[in-house]
Amino acid sequence: TLAKSAATDSRATAPIAKTPAPATSKTPAPSKPTAPHKSASHKPAHGKPKKR
């Protein structure tokens, strides 16, 4: 039972440790600089309207 409880403990810690991970990656907002870049390429920023 000790080994089983230990495995459950490490398993319960995994999701908890993973939860702050996405929150931390969201703080720097690495996708924010990419968002304007993508939206700019979507819009005819080059003056050439994209043919759909």
Short mmCIF file of N, CA and C in Angstrom, two decimals:
data_model
loop_
_atom_site.label_atom_id
_atom_site.label_comp_id
_atom_site.label_asym_id
_atom_site.label_seq_id
_atom_site.Cartn_x
_atom_site.Cartn_y
_atom_site.Cartn_z
N THR A 1 0.85 -1.20 0.00
CA THR A 1 0.00 0.00 0.00
C THR A 1 0.88 1.25 0.00
N LEU A 2 2.07 1.14 0.57
CA LEU A 2 2.96 2.30 0.62
C LEU A 2 3.37 2.69 -0.81
N ALA A 3 3.74 1.69 -1.58
CA ALA A 3 4.17 1.98 -2.96
C ALA A 3 2.99 2.55 -3.75
N LYS A 4 1.80 2.02 -3.50
CA LYS A 4 0.62 2.51 -4.25
C LYS A 4 0.33 3.96 -3.86
N SER A 5 0.43 4.26 -2.58
CA SER A 5 0.14 5.63 -2.14
C SER A 5 1.20 6.58 -2.71
N ALA A 6 2.43 6.09 -2.83
CA ALA A 6 3.51 6.93 -3.36
C ALA A 6 3.24 7.24 -4.84
N ALA A 7 2.79 6.22 -5.56
CA ALA A 7 2.51 6.42 -7.00
C ALA A 7 1.35 7.41 -7.15
N THR A 8 0.37 7.29 -6.28
CA THR A 8 -0.79 8.20 -6.34
C THR A 8 -0.33 9.62 -5.99
N ASP A 9 0.60 9.71 -5.07
CA ASP A 9 1.07 11.04 -4.66
C ASP A 9 1.79 11.72 -5.83
N SER A 10 2.68 10.99 -6.48
CA SER A 10 3.42 11.58 -7.60
C SER A 10 2.45 11.89 -8.75
N ARG A 11 1.40 11.08 -8.87
CA ARG A 11 0.43 11.31 -9.96
C ARG A 11 -0.39 12.55 -9.64
N ALA A 12 -0.72 12.72 -8.38
CA ALA A 12 -1.53 13.88 -7.98
C ALA A 12 -0.69 15.16 -8.10
N THR A 13 0.62 15.01 -7.92
CA THR A 13 1.50 16.19 -8.01
C THR A 13 1.73 16.58 -9.48
N ALA A 14 1.67 15.61 -10.36
CA ALA A 14 1.91 15.90 -11.78
C ALA A 14 0.90 16.92 -12.32
N PRO A 15 -0.40 16.66 -12.18
CA PRO A 15 -1.39 17.63 -12.69
C PRO A 15 -1.26 19.00 -12.01
N ILE A 16 -0.94 18.99 -10.73
CA ILE A 16 -0.83 20.26 -10.00
C ILE A 16 0.36 21.06 -10.55
N ALA A 17 1.45 20.36 -10.83
CA ALA A 17 2.65 21.04 -11.34
C ALA A 17 2.41 21.48 -12.78
N LYS A 18 1.55 20.76 -13.49
CA LYS A 18 1.30 21.11 -14.89
C LYS A 18 0.36 22.32 -14.98
N THR A 19 -0.48 22.46 -13.98
CA THR A 19 -1.45 23.57 -14.01
C THR A 19 -0.74 24.93 -14.05
N PRO A 20 0.26 25.16 -13.18
CA PRO A 20 0.95 26.45 -13.19
C PRO A 20 1.79 26.62 -14.46
N ALA A 21 2.15 25.53 -15.10
CA ALA A 21 2.98 25.62 -16.30
C ALA A 21 2.29 26.43 -17.39
N PRO A 22 1.07 26.07 -17.79
CA PRO A 22 0.38 26.85 -18.84
C PRO A 22 0.15 28.29 -18.41
N ALA A 23 -0.13 28.48 -17.13
CA ALA A 23 -0.39 29.84 -16.63
C ALA A 23 0.89 30.67 -16.76
N THR A 24 2.04 30.04 -16.49
CA THR A 24 3.31 30.76 -16.58
C THR A 24 3.64 31.09 -18.05
N SER A 25 3.34 30.15 -18.92
CA SER A 25 3.64 30.38 -20.34
C SER A 25 2.70 31.45 -20.89
N LYS A 26 1.54 31.60 -20.25
CA LYS A 26 0.57 32.62 -20.71
C LYS A 26 1.01 34.00 -20.23
N THR A 27 1.72 34.04 -19.10
CA THR A 27 2.15 35.33 -18.56
C THR A 27 3.07 36.06 -19.56
N PRO A 28 4.11 35.37 -20.09
CA PRO A 28 4.96 36.04 -21.08
C PRO A 28 4.20 36.31 -22.38
N ALA A 29 3.13 35.53 -22.59
CA ALA A 29 2.30 35.71 -23.79
C ALA A 29 3.16 35.60 -25.05
N PRO A 30 3.74 34.42 -25.30
CA PRO A 30 4.55 34.22 -26.51
C PRO A 30 3.67 34.20 -27.76
N SER A 31 2.38 33.88 -27.58
CA SER A 31 1.47 33.82 -28.73
C SER A 31 0.93 35.22 -29.05
N LYS A 32 1.10 36.17 -28.15
CA LYS A 32 0.57 37.53 -28.40
C LYS A 32 1.31 38.18 -29.57
N PRO A 33 2.65 38.16 -29.57
CA PRO A 33 3.37 38.76 -30.70
C PRO A 33 3.06 38.02 -32.00
N THR A 34 2.73 36.73 -31.90
CA THR A 34 2.42 35.96 -33.10
C THR A 34 1.01 36.28 -33.59
N ALA A 35 0.12 36.63 -32.66
CA ALA A 35 -1.27 36.92 -33.05
C ALA A 35 -1.32 38.12 -34.01
N PRO A 36 -0.72 39.26 -33.66
CA PRO A 36 -0.75 40.41 -34.56
C PRO A 36 -0.07 40.09 -35.89
N HIS A 37 0.99 39.26 -35.82
CA HIS A 37 1.70 38.89 -37.05
C HIS A 37 0.77 38.13 -37.98
N LYS A 38 0.02 37.18 -37.37
CA LYS A 38 -0.88 36.35 -38.19
C LYS A 38 -2.03 37.21 -38.71
N SER A 39 -2.59 38.06 -37.85
CA SER A 39 -3.72 38.90 -38.27
C SER A 39 -3.26 39.86 -39.37
N ALA A 40 -2.00 40.27 -39.31
CA ALA A 40 -1.49 41.21 -40.31
C ALA A 40 -1.37 40.49 -41.66
N SER A 41 -0.93 39.22 -41.62
CA SER A 41 -0.78 38.48 -42.87
C SER A 41 -2.16 38.15 -43.45
N HIS A 42 -3.14 38.00 -42.56
CA HIS A 42 -4.51 37.70 -43.02
C HIS A 42 -5.09 38.92 -43.74
N LYS A 43 -4.79 40.08 -43.20
CA LYS A 43 -5.31 41.32 -43.82
C LYS A 43 -4.40 41.75 -44.98
N PRO A 44 -4.94 42.41 -45.97
CA PRO A 44 -4.11 42.88 -47.09
C PRO A 44 -3.19 44.02 -46.66
N ALA A 45 -2.26 43.73 -45.75
CA ALA A 45 -1.36 44.77 -45.25
C ALA A 45 -0.37 45.14 -46.34
N HIS A 46 -0.09 44.20 -47.27
CA HIS A 46 0.86 44.48 -48.34
C HIS A 46 0.22 45.30 -49.45
N GLY A 47 -1.07 45.58 -49.32
CA GLY A 47 -1.75 46.34 -50.36
C GLY A 47 -2.32 45.42 -51.42
N LYS A 48 -1.98 44.11 -51.34
CA LYS A 48 -2.52 43.16 -52.32
C LYS A 48 -3.64 42.37 -51.65
N PRO A 49 -4.89 42.56 -52.03
CA PRO A 49 -6.00 41.81 -51.42
C PRO A 49 -5.84 40.32 -51.69
N LYS A 50 -5.96 39.53 -50.63
CA LYS A 50 -5.80 38.07 -50.79
C LYS A 50 -7.00 37.50 -51.54
N LYS A 51 -6.72 36.66 -52.53
CA LYS A 51 -7.83 36.04 -53.28
C LYS A 51 -8.32 34.82 -52.51
N ARG A 52 -9.63 34.78 -52.22
CA ARG A 52 -10.16 33.64 -51.45
C ARG A 52 -10.69 32.58 -52.41
#
